[in-house]
XYZ file of C-alpha atoms in Angstrom:
745
model
C -12.658 -4.525 -93.834
C -11.426 -4.514 -90.256
C -8.074 -2.996 -91.253
C -9.727 -0.150 -93.114
C -11.993 0.609 -90.169
C -9.037 0.686 -87.773
C -7.110 3.017 -90.045
C -10.085 5.316 -90.287
C -10.490 5.379 -86.473
C -6.785 6.162 -85.879
C -6.874 8.897 -88.504
C -9.909 10.452 -86.816
C -8.234 10.433 -83.439
C -5.057 11.882 -84.886
C -6.944 14.658 -86.571
C -8.848 15.416 -83.357
C -5.599 15.671 -81.348
C -3.968 17.787 -84.026
C -6.905 20.172 -84.093
C -6.897 20.492 -80.305
C -3.164 21.197 -80.154
C -3.180 23.446 -83.202
C -6.108 25.451 -81.841
C -7.672 25.657 -85.291
C -4.785 27.828 -86.506
C -3.563 27.873 -90.093
C -0.895 25.352 -90.885
C 1.070 24.304 -87.800
C 1.097 27.663 -86.044
C -0.919 26.246 -83.175
C 1.524 23.368 -82.702
C 4.405 25.784 -82.537
C 2.607 27.893 -79.951
C 1.836 24.746 -77.881
C 5.466 23.628 -78.061
C 6.678 27.022 -76.883
C 4.147 27.059 -74.001
C 5.192 23.556 -72.993
C 8.860 24.516 -72.851
C 8.148 27.706 -70.866
C 5.925 25.869 -68.333
C 8.393 23.042 -67.877
C 11.286 25.426 -67.438
C 9.333 27.408 -64.848
C 8.487 24.236 -62.886
C 11.838 22.489 -63.253
C 13.467 21.596 -59.838
C 16.446 23.895 -59.482
C 19.459 24.006 -57.285
C 19.436 26.401 -54.373
C 21.914 28.669 -56.171
C 20.007 28.817 -59.502
C 17.835 31.889 -60.209
C 14.047 31.619 -59.985
C 12.075 31.380 -63.244
C 10.440 34.755 -62.551
C 13.713 36.384 -63.622
C 13.472 34.764 -67.095
C 9.778 35.099 -67.896
C 7.303 37.724 -66.899
C 4.089 36.785 -65.162
C 1.903 37.300 -68.215
C 3.977 34.947 -70.374
C 4.082 32.355 -67.602
C 0.311 32.517 -67.079
C -0.484 32.428 -70.793
C 1.605 29.297 -71.238
C -0.280 27.426 -68.505
C -3.654 28.564 -69.837
C -2.757 27.182 -73.249
C -1.670 23.853 -71.771
C -4.855 23.729 -69.766
C -6.961 24.268 -72.893
C -5.042 21.484 -74.543
C -5.608 19.273 -71.469
C -1.890 18.716 -71.050
C -1.514 19.843 -67.395
C -1.676 16.276 -65.966
C 1.178 15.291 -68.277
C 3.087 18.376 -67.153
C 2.512 17.430 -63.498
C 3.798 13.892 -64.034
C 6.845 15.272 -65.804
C 7.479 17.698 -62.932
C 7.188 14.959 -60.284
C 9.578 12.745 -62.274
C 12.094 15.593 -62.479
C 11.786 16.151 -58.719
C 12.364 12.473 -58.006
C 15.448 12.499 -60.203
C 16.863 15.504 -58.342
C 16.215 14.094 -54.832
C 19.610 12.295 -54.546
C 21.138 15.748 -54.123
C 18.964 16.309 -51.050
C 19.770 12.811 -49.768
C 23.479 13.595 -49.777
C 22.891 16.636 -47.597
C 20.577 14.683 -45.257
C 23.223 11.996 -44.813
C 25.874 14.643 -44.146
C 23.873 16.399 -41.421
C 22.790 13.097 -39.853
C 26.381 11.858 -39.719
C 27.472 15.060 -37.991
C 24.743 14.587 -35.399
C 25.751 10.968 -34.786
C 29.347 12.029 -34.194
C 28.556 14.940 -31.863
C 24.978 14.302 -30.591
C 24.477 18.028 -31.060
C 20.829 18.719 -31.966
C 21.909 21.887 -33.782
C 22.789 19.687 -36.782
C 19.254 18.292 -36.846
C 17.814 21.800 -36.644
C 20.060 22.944 -39.512
C 18.968 19.924 -41.529
C 15.303 20.823 -41.002
C 15.879 24.378 -42.193
C 17.870 23.028 -45.179
C 14.966 20.778 -46.142
C 12.662 23.763 -45.827
C 14.869 25.665 -48.276
C 14.562 22.872 -50.838
C 10.838 22.722 -50.219
C 10.349 26.436 -50.783
C 12.625 26.355 -53.860
C 10.679 23.595 -55.618
C 7.091 24.330 -54.615
C 4.977 25.444 -57.628
C 3.636 28.967 -57.774
C 0.229 29.639 -56.261
C -1.118 30.722 -59.637
C -0.957 27.110 -60.720
C -3.721 26.116 -58.327
C -4.076 24.047 -55.160
C -4.200 20.694 -56.956
C -0.695 21.065 -58.280
C 0.597 22.278 -54.901
C -1.077 19.405 -53.021
C 0.478 16.889 -55.391
C 3.874 18.482 -54.871
C 3.581 18.490 -51.042
C 2.579 14.836 -50.966
C 5.371 13.791 -53.341
C 8.047 15.898 -51.623
C 7.182 14.603 -48.151
C 7.035 11.004 -49.414
C 10.516 11.229 -50.900
C 11.840 13.137 -47.874
C 10.607 10.586 -45.328
C 12.077 7.777 -47.434
C 15.586 9.202 -47.010
C 15.386 10.093 -43.303
C 17.262 7.490 -41.231
C 16.506 6.252 -37.682
C 19.369 8.443 -36.500
C 17.420 11.478 -37.699
C 14.375 10.292 -35.709
C 16.463 10.047 -32.557
C 17.945 13.455 -33.196
C 14.500 14.906 -33.874
C 13.296 13.525 -30.530
C 16.295 15.026 -28.734
C 15.714 18.347 -30.509
C 12.093 18.457 -29.324
C 13.181 17.558 -25.794
C 15.674 20.424 -25.774
C 12.833 22.894 -26.283
C 11.050 21.851 -23.070
C 11.391 23.900 -19.870
C 14.020 22.425 -17.509
C 12.860 20.494 -14.420
C 15.229 22.586 -12.314
C 13.273 25.746 -11.368
C 16.504 27.751 -11.164
C 17.599 26.842 -14.681
C 16.951 29.220 -17.597
C 14.275 28.003 -20.004
C 15.214 27.988 -23.709
C 13.787 30.716 -25.908
C 10.829 29.474 -27.990
C 11.887 28.865 -31.593
C 8.696 29.629 -33.526
C 10.376 29.236 -36.915
C 11.450 25.703 -36.029
C 7.885 24.627 -35.258
C 6.655 26.323 -38.432
C 9.250 24.382 -40.404
C 8.087 21.157 -38.707
C 4.523 21.860 -39.764
C 5.421 22.867 -43.321
C 7.495 19.731 -43.883
C 4.860 17.475 -42.292
C 7.125 16.476 -39.404
C 4.467 17.308 -36.805
C 1.962 14.886 -38.282
C 4.576 12.256 -39.093
C 6.211 12.239 -35.657
C 3.291 13.287 -33.475
C 3.709 10.269 -31.210
C 7.408 11.008 -30.751
C 6.714 14.619 -29.799
C 3.988 13.506 -27.385
C 6.336 10.929 -25.828
C 8.862 13.715 -25.234
C 6.209 15.632 -23.327
C 5.183 12.520 -21.387
C 8.762 11.747 -20.370
C 9.283 15.341 -19.280
C 6.143 15.203 -17.136
C 7.233 11.886 -15.609
C 10.666 13.247 -14.729
C 9.173 16.361 -13.121
C 6.568 14.423 -11.112
C 9.119 11.954 -9.775
C 11.657 14.682 -8.980
C 9.203 16.917 -7.111
C 6.748 14.432 -5.549
C 8.828 11.453 -4.395
C 8.594 11.243 -0.621
C 6.577 14.480 -0.413
C 3.437 13.278 1.339
C 2.399 16.005 3.767
C 0.791 18.334 1.205
C -1.299 17.690 -1.895
C 0.948 18.006 -4.946
C -1.694 18.045 -7.704
C -2.411 21.813 -7.503
C 1.298 22.573 -7.746
C 1.721 20.149 -10.655
C -1.197 21.653 -12.553
C 0.187 25.143 -11.992
C 3.517 23.935 -13.374
C 1.707 22.493 -16.382
C -0.045 25.826 -16.987
C 3.101 27.922 -16.582
C 5.666 25.691 -18.282
C 4.165 22.955 -20.432
C 1.150 24.748 -21.944
C 3.333 27.450 -23.649
C 5.380 24.630 -25.177
C 2.183 22.909 -26.311
C 0.988 26.163 -27.919
C 4.082 26.240 -30.104
C 3.241 22.789 -31.387
C -0.550 22.711 -31.478
C -1.831 26.277 -31.205
C 0.396 28.541 -33.287
C -2.441 29.485 -35.638
C -4.801 30.497 -32.848
C -5.888 34.114 -33.000
C -7.811 34.235 -29.714
C -7.571 32.581 -26.326
C -10.720 30.573 -27.059
C -9.193 29.257 -30.280
C -6.052 28.199 -28.406
C -8.121 26.542 -25.698
C -10.104 24.591 -28.278
C -6.919 23.505 -30.070
C -5.304 22.299 -26.833
C -8.364 20.642 -25.360
C -7.696 17.105 -26.550
C -3.925 17.089 -26.240
C -4.079 18.941 -22.909
C -6.460 16.339 -21.556
C -4.036 13.589 -22.585
C -1.114 15.336 -20.924
C -3.102 15.931 -17.728
C -4.155 12.283 -17.737
C -0.522 11.194 -18.063
C 0.481 13.465 -15.196
C -2.261 11.927 -13.019
C -1.202 8.422 -14.046
C 2.457 9.103 -13.239
C 1.571 10.503 -9.814
C -0.807 7.588 -9.216
C 1.935 5.074 -10.115
C 4.366 6.861 -7.789
C 1.930 6.927 -4.863
C 1.011 3.287 -5.500
C 4.678 2.371 -5.290
C 5.020 4.329 -2.018
C 1.675 3.293 -0.500
C 3.067 1.074 2.284
C 5.349 3.824 3.582
C 2.577 6.392 3.150
C 0.395 4.316 5.464
C 3.229 4.059 8.001
C 3.596 7.848 7.955
C -0.145 8.519 8.416
C -1.558 11.024 9.439
C 1.397 13.124 8.237
C 0.843 11.690 4.740
C -2.737 12.916 4.316
C -1.790 15.076 1.319
C -0.519 12.072 -0.645
C -3.742 10.178 0.110
C -5.851 13.036 -1.208
C -3.769 13.069 -4.409
C -4.171 9.318 -4.759
C -7.933 9.594 -4.307
C -8.226 12.238 -7.035
C -5.897 10.371 -9.397
C -7.871 7.133 -9.050
C -10.979 8.981 -10.203
C -9.203 9.653 -13.527
C -6.903 6.652 -13.855
C -8.050 3.049 -13.552
C -5.265 1.905 -11.242
C -7.353 0.450 -8.403
C -6.388 -3.150 -9.131
C -2.692 -2.194 -9.269
C -2.985 -0.403 -5.910
C -4.568 -3.464 -4.284
C -1.943 -5.798 -5.779
C 0.978 -3.581 -4.726
C -0.262 -3.092 -1.164
C -1.076 -6.766 -0.643
C 2.367 -7.722 -1.954
C 4.079 -5.170 0.332
C 2.052 -6.357 3.337
C 3.015 -9.968 2.666
C 6.694 -9.086 2.344
C 7.115 -6.460 5.065
C 4.316 -7.109 7.559
C 2.736 -10.561 7.572
C 5.682 -12.664 8.703
C 6.767 -14.196 12.032
C 9.349 -11.474 12.648
C 6.712 -8.735 12.902
C 5.269 -8.038 16.341
C 1.497 -8.420 16.650
C 1.173 -4.864 17.995
C 2.983 -3.583 14.900
C 0.680 -5.529 12.578
C -2.381 -4.179 14.394
C -1.074 -0.604 14.212
C -0.403 -0.947 10.481
C -3.830 -2.508 9.963
C -5.533 0.385 11.763
C -3.513 2.885 9.705
C -4.491 0.988 6.546
C -8.156 1.254 7.513
C -7.912 5.008 8.022
C -5.885 5.617 4.854
C -8.000 3.542 2.495
C -11.185 5.115 3.843
C -9.776 8.425 2.609
C -8.791 7.024 -0.779
C -11.956 4.951 -1.302
C -14.887 5.823 1.016
C -17.129 2.915 -0.170
C -14.504 0.524 1.215
C -13.902 -1.793 -1.760
C -10.124 -1.317 -1.692
C -10.026 -1.826 2.083
C -12.092 -5.000 1.765
C -9.624 -6.461 -0.749
C -6.463 -5.359 1.085
C -7.598 -6.184 4.624
C -8.612 -9.794 4.029
C -5.059 -11.298 4.193
C -4.231 -9.151 7.246
C -7.375 -10.254 9.068
C -6.740 -13.926 8.303
C -3.142 -13.641 9.504
C -4.150 -11.853 12.713
C -6.821 -14.477 13.361
C -4.116 -17.150 13.332
C -1.897 -15.318 15.853
C -2.556 -16.458 19.449
C -1.851 -13.066 21.038
C -3.985 -10.886 18.741
C -6.952 -10.681 21.116
C -4.748 -9.909 24.083
C -2.977 -7.123 22.183
C -6.283 -5.536 21.160
C -7.720 -5.784 24.674
C -4.507 -4.478 26.268
C -4.668 -1.477 23.997
C -8.311 -0.933 24.819
C -7.652 -0.690 28.565
C -4.467 1.350 28.178
C -2.146 -1.466 29.189
C -0.101 -1.541 25.983
C 3.167 0.313 26.495
C 4.742 -1.086 23.336
C 3.313 1.404 20.861
C 0.718 4.006 19.979
C -2.910 3.529 20.842
C -5.028 1.788 18.225
C -7.962 4.016 19.162
C -7.984 7.660 18.167
C -8.682 9.753 21.254
C -10.842 12.084 19.158
C -12.976 9.162 17.981
C -16.225 8.987 19.987
C -16.819 5.906 22.112
C -19.716 3.965 20.657
C -21.201 0.462 20.836
C -19.753 -2.192 18.620
C -21.446 -1.964 15.248
C -22.899 -5.101 13.791
C -23.180 -5.622 10.052
C -26.674 -4.925 8.826
C -28.570 -5.888 5.717
C -28.776 -3.252 3.035
C -31.808 -1.011 3.239
C -32.915 -0.432 -0.332
C -35.622 1.999 0.824
C -32.944 4.390 2.057
C -33.060 7.501 -0.186
C -29.264 7.778 0.129
C -28.673 4.158 -0.907
C -26.057 3.665 -3.591
C -25.256 0.528 -5.566
C -22.051 -1.352 -4.935
C -19.013 -0.207 -6.952
C -18.371 -2.069 -10.184
C -15.132 -3.624 -8.896
C -16.708 -4.934 -5.679
C -16.404 -8.675 -5.186
C -19.351 -11.009 -4.486
C -18.615 -11.022 -0.739
C -18.425 -7.248 -0.429
C -21.161 -5.442 1.455
C -21.344 -1.659 1.304
C -22.069 -1.113 4.984
C -21.646 2.198 6.688
C -18.058 2.678 7.886
C -17.693 1.411 11.439
C -15.267 2.609 14.071
C -11.817 1.055 14.344
C -12.617 -1.061 17.398
C -15.671 -2.591 15.710
C -13.479 -3.431 12.724
C -10.840 -5.075 14.921
C -13.398 -7.073 16.888
C -14.983 -8.230 13.624
C -11.767 -10.149 12.865
C -13.361 -12.883 14.959
C -16.835 -14.342 14.635
C -17.833 -13.517 18.194
C -17.070 -10.739 20.651
C -17.206 -13.288 23.492
C -13.505 -13.987 22.967
C -12.722 -10.344 23.681
C -14.929 -10.277 26.759
C -13.187 -13.352 28.188
C -9.789 -11.855 27.445
C -10.926 -8.659 29.168
C -11.747 -10.715 32.243
C -8.321 -12.383 32.208
C -6.480 -9.101 31.747
C -8.540 -7.356 34.416
C -7.818 -10.199 36.825
C -4.080 -9.838 36.242
C -4.182 -6.079 36.692
C -6.321 -6.202 39.829
C -4.180 -8.871 41.468
C -1.086 -6.758 40.814
C -2.541 -3.795 42.748
C -1.185 -3.347 46.243
C -3.442 -2.684 49.215
C -2.597 1.033 49.337
C -3.169 1.788 45.660
C -6.903 2.513 45.452
C -6.264 4.915 42.583
C -5.479 2.030 40.252
C -8.708 0.288 41.211
C -10.600 3.430 40.329
C -8.786 3.583 37.011
C -9.865 0.034 36.248
C -13.414 0.968 37.163
C -13.336 3.829 34.650
C -11.989 1.471 31.993
C -14.847 -0.951 32.606
C -17.398 1.848 32.304
C -15.932 2.792 28.923
C -15.891 -0.829 27.805
C -19.525 -1.214 28.841
C -20.411 1.296 26.136
C -18.602 -0.795 23.553
C -19.508 -4.345 24.635
C -22.723 -3.773 26.591
C -23.668 -4.030 30.275
C -24.403 -7.764 30.267
C -21.059 -8.754 28.762
C -19.096 -7.067 31.579
C -21.133 -8.162 34.598
C -18.352 -10.532 35.623
C -15.879 -7.635 35.556
C -18.225 -5.712 37.850
C -18.126 -8.608 40.307
C -14.330 -8.632 40.165
C -14.182 -4.912 40.958
C -16.675 -5.408 43.774
C -14.465 -8.181 45.149
C -11.577 -5.727 45.354
C -13.693 -3.304 47.389
C -15.075 -6.070 49.613
C -11.587 -7.517 50.037
C -10.268 -4.241 51.404
C -13.235 -3.966 53.743
C -12.822 -7.557 54.999
C -9.093 -7.068 55.478
C -9.782 -3.912 57.446
C -12.124 -5.821 59.765
C -9.680 -8.687 60.267
C -6.842 -6.267 60.959
C -9.021 -4.508 63.557
C -9.517 -7.805 65.407
C -5.935 -8.960 65.191
C -3.191 -7.063 63.423
C -1.402 -9.050 60.718
C 1.381 -8.174 58.331
C -0.312 -9.997 55.439
C -3.008 -8.306 53.370
C -4.639 -10.849 51.056
C -6.932 -10.064 48.136
C -10.082 -12.136 48.608
C -11.816 -13.052 45.357
C -14.915 -15.026 44.360
C -13.975 -18.411 42.985
C -16.879 -18.638 40.501
C -16.583 -15.178 38.941
C -12.847 -14.805 38.361
C -11.046 -16.456 35.422
C -9.389 -19.777 36.084
C -6.074 -18.826 37.689
C -2.982 -20.901 37.148
C -2.882 -23.472 39.909
C 0.534 -23.945 41.491
C 0.237 -25.318 45.006
C 2.972 -23.795 47.149
C 3.094 -24.679 50.830
C 4.583 -21.697 52.588
C 6.978 -22.822 55.363
C 7.691 -21.456 58.842
C 6.387 -18.020 59.758
C 4.558 -17.585 56.468
C 2.335 -20.598 57.139
C 1.676 -19.437 60.680
C 0.623 -16.011 59.434
C -1.712 -17.570 56.851
C -3.338 -19.828 59.462
C -3.862 -16.965 61.916
C -5.435 -14.815 59.209
C -7.664 -17.687 58.006
C -8.881 -18.254 61.585
C -9.914 -14.613 62.003
C -11.576 -14.658 58.564
C -13.635 -17.742 59.492
C -14.777 -15.958 62.641
C -15.947 -13.006 60.525
C -17.350 -15.167 57.686
C -18.337 -18.492 59.243
C -19.956 -19.734 56.010
C -16.835 -19.216 53.909
C -13.362 -20.676 53.852
C -10.133 -19.216 52.507
C -8.174 -21.106 49.867
C -4.741 -19.556 49.556
C -3.036 -18.892 46.207
C 0.339 -17.832 47.561
C 2.122 -17.993 44.207
C 0.226 -14.877 43.074
C 1.369 -12.552 45.823
C 4.418 -10.427 46.644
C 6.409 -10.600 49.879
C 8.416 -7.766 51.418
C 11.416 -9.283 53.239
C 14.029 -7.925 55.591
C 16.976 -10.353 55.776
C 19.337 -10.058 58.751
C 22.707 -11.668 58.023
C 25.912 -11.514 60.046
C 27.463 -8.641 58.106
C 24.492 -6.988 56.364
C 20.779 -6.389 56.264
C 18.867 -6.590 52.982
C 15.351 -5.421 52.145
C 13.629 -6.607 48.983
C 10.263 -7.474 47.436
C 10.078 -10.942 45.918
C 7.474 -13.473 44.755
C 6.291 -16.058 47.339
C 8.422 -18.910 45.942
C 11.635 -16.929 46.498
C 10.425 -16.034 50.004
C 9.606 -19.694 50.812
C 13.062 -20.863 49.714
C 14.977 -18.243 51.695
C 12.814 -19.016 54.751
C 13.983 -22.642 54.603
C 17.610 -21.477 54.684
C 16.945 -20.166 58.205
C 16.684 -23.837 59.248
C 19.952 -24.972 57.630
C 22.625 -23.347 55.466
C 22.813 -25.856 52.596
C 19.915 -27.208 50.541
C 19.586 -29.141 47.317
C 16.985 -27.905 44.880
C 15.044 -31.181 45.041
C 14.801 -30.965 48.840
C 13.584 -27.374 48.647
C 10.907 -28.352 46.124
C 9.782 -31.214 48.368
C 9.393 -28.768 51.270
C 7.272 -26.205 49.396
C 5.251 -28.568 47.232
C 6.086 -31.147 44.601
C 3.966 -29.296 42.002
C 6.613 -26.576 41.674
C 8.317 -26.641 38.306
C 12.097 -27.138 38.414
C 12.668 -24.268 36.001
C 10.675 -21.930 38.258
C 12.576 -23.204 41.311
C 15.951 -22.618 39.655
C 14.901 -19.123 38.623
C 13.861 -18.340 42.214
C 17.153 -19.582 43.641
C 19.227 -17.695 41.096
C 17.465 -14.501 42.222
C 19.173 -14.903 45.631
C 22.456 -15.913 43.954
C 22.386 -12.643 42.004
C 21.936 -10.745 45.274
C 24.947 -12.496 46.811
C 22.834 -14.175 49.488
C 23.136 -17.731 48.145
C 26.000 -19.483 46.459
C 25.729 -22.480 44.190
C 27.880 -25.385 45.360
C 27.880 -28.306 43.014
C 25.005 -29.182 40.758
C 21.668 -27.827 42.063
C 23.025 -27.354 45.561
C 22.937 -23.936 47.257
C 24.546 -22.504 50.394
C 23.573 -19.458 52.481
C 26.256 -16.766 52.682
C 25.965 -15.260 56.167
C 29.083 -13.301 55.347
C 29.416 -11.854 51.889
C 32.270 -13.291 49.865
C 33.237 -9.882 48.499
C 34.313 -6.871 50.547
C 31.472 -4.812 49.095
C 28.167 -6.615 49.380
C 25.952 -6.529 46.354
C 23.213 -3.964 46.324
C 19.844 -5.630 46.674
C 17.272 -5.035 44.001
C 13.963 -3.671 45.148
C 11.902 -6.044 43.039
C 13.179 -9.068 41.165
C 12.369 -9.588 37.520
C 9.858 -12.242 38.392
C 8.100 -9.911 40.806
C 7.704 -7.294 38.119
C 5.540 -9.601 36.042
C 1.782 -9.515 36.284
C 0.174 -12.430 38.155
C -0.118 -15.245 35.688
C -3.480 -16.354 34.420
C -4.123 -18.711 31.526
C -4.940 -17.042 28.235
C -8.357 -17.357 26.680
C -7.061 -19.977 24.247
C -5.650 -22.065 27.125
C -8.916 -21.856 29.022
C -10.871 -22.881 25.951
C -8.564 -25.832 25.385
C -9.113 -26.973 28.953
C -12.874 -26.695 28.536
C -12.740 -28.602 25.250
C -10.959 -31.550 26.866
C -14.327 -32.435 28.374
C -15.623 -33.093 24.861
C -12.600 -35.051 23.644
C -14.372 -38.358 24.233
C -17.184 -37.230 21.945
C -14.693 -36.264 19.228
C -12.694 -39.455 19.645
C -15.859 -41.543 19.332
C -16.923 -39.709 16.151
C -13.585 -40.203 14.433
C -13.400 -43.836 15.509
C -16.890 -44.707 14.235
C -17.210 -42.405 11.196
C -13.619 -42.084 10.015
C -12.244 -38.797 8.666
C -14.450 -35.746 9.258
C -14.236 -32.068 8.392
C -14.142 -29.457 11.143
C -17.637 -28.266 10.194
C -19.041 -31.802 10.497
C -17.427 -32.265 13.913
C -18.839 -28.901 15.024
C -22.358 -29.832 13.865
C -22.294 -33.113 15.787
C -20.834 -31.527 18.943
C -23.783 -29.136 18.996
C -25.797 -32.141 20.216
C -23.521 -32.553 23.270
C -24.937 -31.051 26.499
C -23.515 -27.637 27.394
C -21.413 -27.275 24.209
C -21.188 -23.598 23.226
C -17.849 -23.318 21.427
C -17.392 -21.756 17.972
C -15.798 -23.448 14.979
C -12.742 -21.258 15.534
C -12.381 -22.426 19.126
C -12.837 -26.034 18.019
C -10.106 -25.527 15.433
C -7.700 -24.284 18.124
C -8.393 -27.368 20.205
C -7.987 -29.743 17.240
C -4.662 -28.118 16.391
C -3.523 -28.640 19.999
C -4.623 -32.275 19.757
C -2.655 -32.643 16.525
C 0.487 -31.360 18.239
C -0.012 -34.060 20.874
C -0.206 -36.695 18.069
C -3.820 -37.531 18.892
C -5.166 -36.622 15.444
C -3.943 -35.897 11.921
C -5.383 -33.605 9.263
C -5.186 -33.996 5.482
C -7.064 -31.908 2.923
C -9.214 -30.449 5.683
C -10.282 -33.863 7.041
C -9.412 -34.891 10.607
C -8.759 -38.496 11.661
C -7.347 -40.305 14.673
C -3.620 -40.994 14.706
C -2.964 -44.742 14.317
C -1.621 -46.300 17.516
């Protein structure tokens, strides 16, 4: 039963197929017509060689069309398509041979012409095999997909490299004087027809990116004075956009169509140009800061590029690394570090007005400057115009204003803006302060600067001679300017020091009117001037007599006061009369005291000279003073530390005396702020020693908190740290993991 049913079903299907193919014709006429149509259609679609004639020469259009209509009625077109695709696959080895031949020629010569010829050859095969339009889009789409699949399977990596080089050769040259290649429209059309544009879109884009990178680096490296972005964008419009049109906008009929086609790819190319310029400026940022303000154009470019490209973290990392390598090391002078820091402040305010980048870059610089002992003195010297070692840290065009203190954010301010997304937890978006306020904020308190101002002013005032009132007036103007910055109260001591200079001149004038003297001392108030370095020198002979006579007249004028001489801070003008010459010179008091003693005897040992002028004199200072006279040819060293007066010069031509010795050129010495603080802290050493003995190891913050209970203690943690470091160098304490303890005895 089952076998009979199966036979009946097969017979029915066979009859149905026969009827469809025979088209209800008598006999087998329909089958013969179908067979003829099949042969005509297959012959028309058969893949041919490039030299074979087209099927249109064998069959007219009507016959060709009638054959396909018959096959369509018989639902045999899918079978015809499969047969056609199989025939095409079988004929593809012929194309592969040609592809290999052209690729080998390119590998041997690296001439992109072979790749271009290969593309046109593939286009010939494509056009030869593509089905006629009358057959419909389905058949053509199937052909395109199959042809491109087989074609890409036979293209080697060497072809890809050649294709990339061919695309690069169509770009405009980076040299403006070079002749640009003529646009090859047919080449780009062939690329699109064969599917090469879609297949190798990333390669073509990379060619454009590399060309942009090469142009940006060639034209913008080291060019910082002017903004380069407008010029680069003009170059993109004039040179790169026409090249992009060939690739992406050939089918545009209007300018708006072309603009729409290029919008996405143009944005990517512009982004890459901005990224390349941003990377270049990031690499050059340290030198750009050095060259500021002549590098303002590069900073403007960097600011605009950072708005498009997220390179802020890379900029911070690069600049911090460059600062660590080229700036923050012992070989760099403190003035240089300060100048670079100020330039960094100004530059990064241009690049990033909110100040996030500056906050991240400045932190290591500020910590390093805080550890340098001469930072405060350098800043103060620059403030009062006493820094001859470099440019001023303060811009003359910048208005003088009080030091700005950090304020809490005012959220009721209508212009308030939230902190940037990359701001750290410690960042505060305060209003930009002036440079001096930023420098002073390196330290926790401005008192350090005020004390250093007092020390520096004392040195400068003591170096002024009695006839140079102009310099006193200059110092007075400086103090008035500094009052604006630091406030009236902070500089009251400086006012007293200036008043002492005026009173000193008046007192000296009175004393001179009573009894003329050749000495003109500067009389200062002991309690208002910084602690001056104490070196007790006892002036011998006529110098002592002159001091005593002057002190007697002063006591007559000021009975309630007494002079205490600091002779080591003065300058003495001497006229030496020797047997064969007379020498005039200005020297420090120690040199004058020594040469005065040689009027008593011709030969002195250095130890005897020190005993005569005061045992507190340092031997190094004594030797330096004696060598001053040796250099002038007035003394001669005989034996170890023994010196003899040369009444007659040993050479026929006596040495020319120097007007002022090197020692005399130096400012009067006064201890630095750090030294003064260390001396003041010695008073509290017993407290610290007792803490560490009773409580063991303590942190610096714990020591500071307990010292606050000591009477009169007003030092900061920073000042305490300086003192503890000095104590460590004297082997009084040790520190480990931030904990201080007494050194075992």
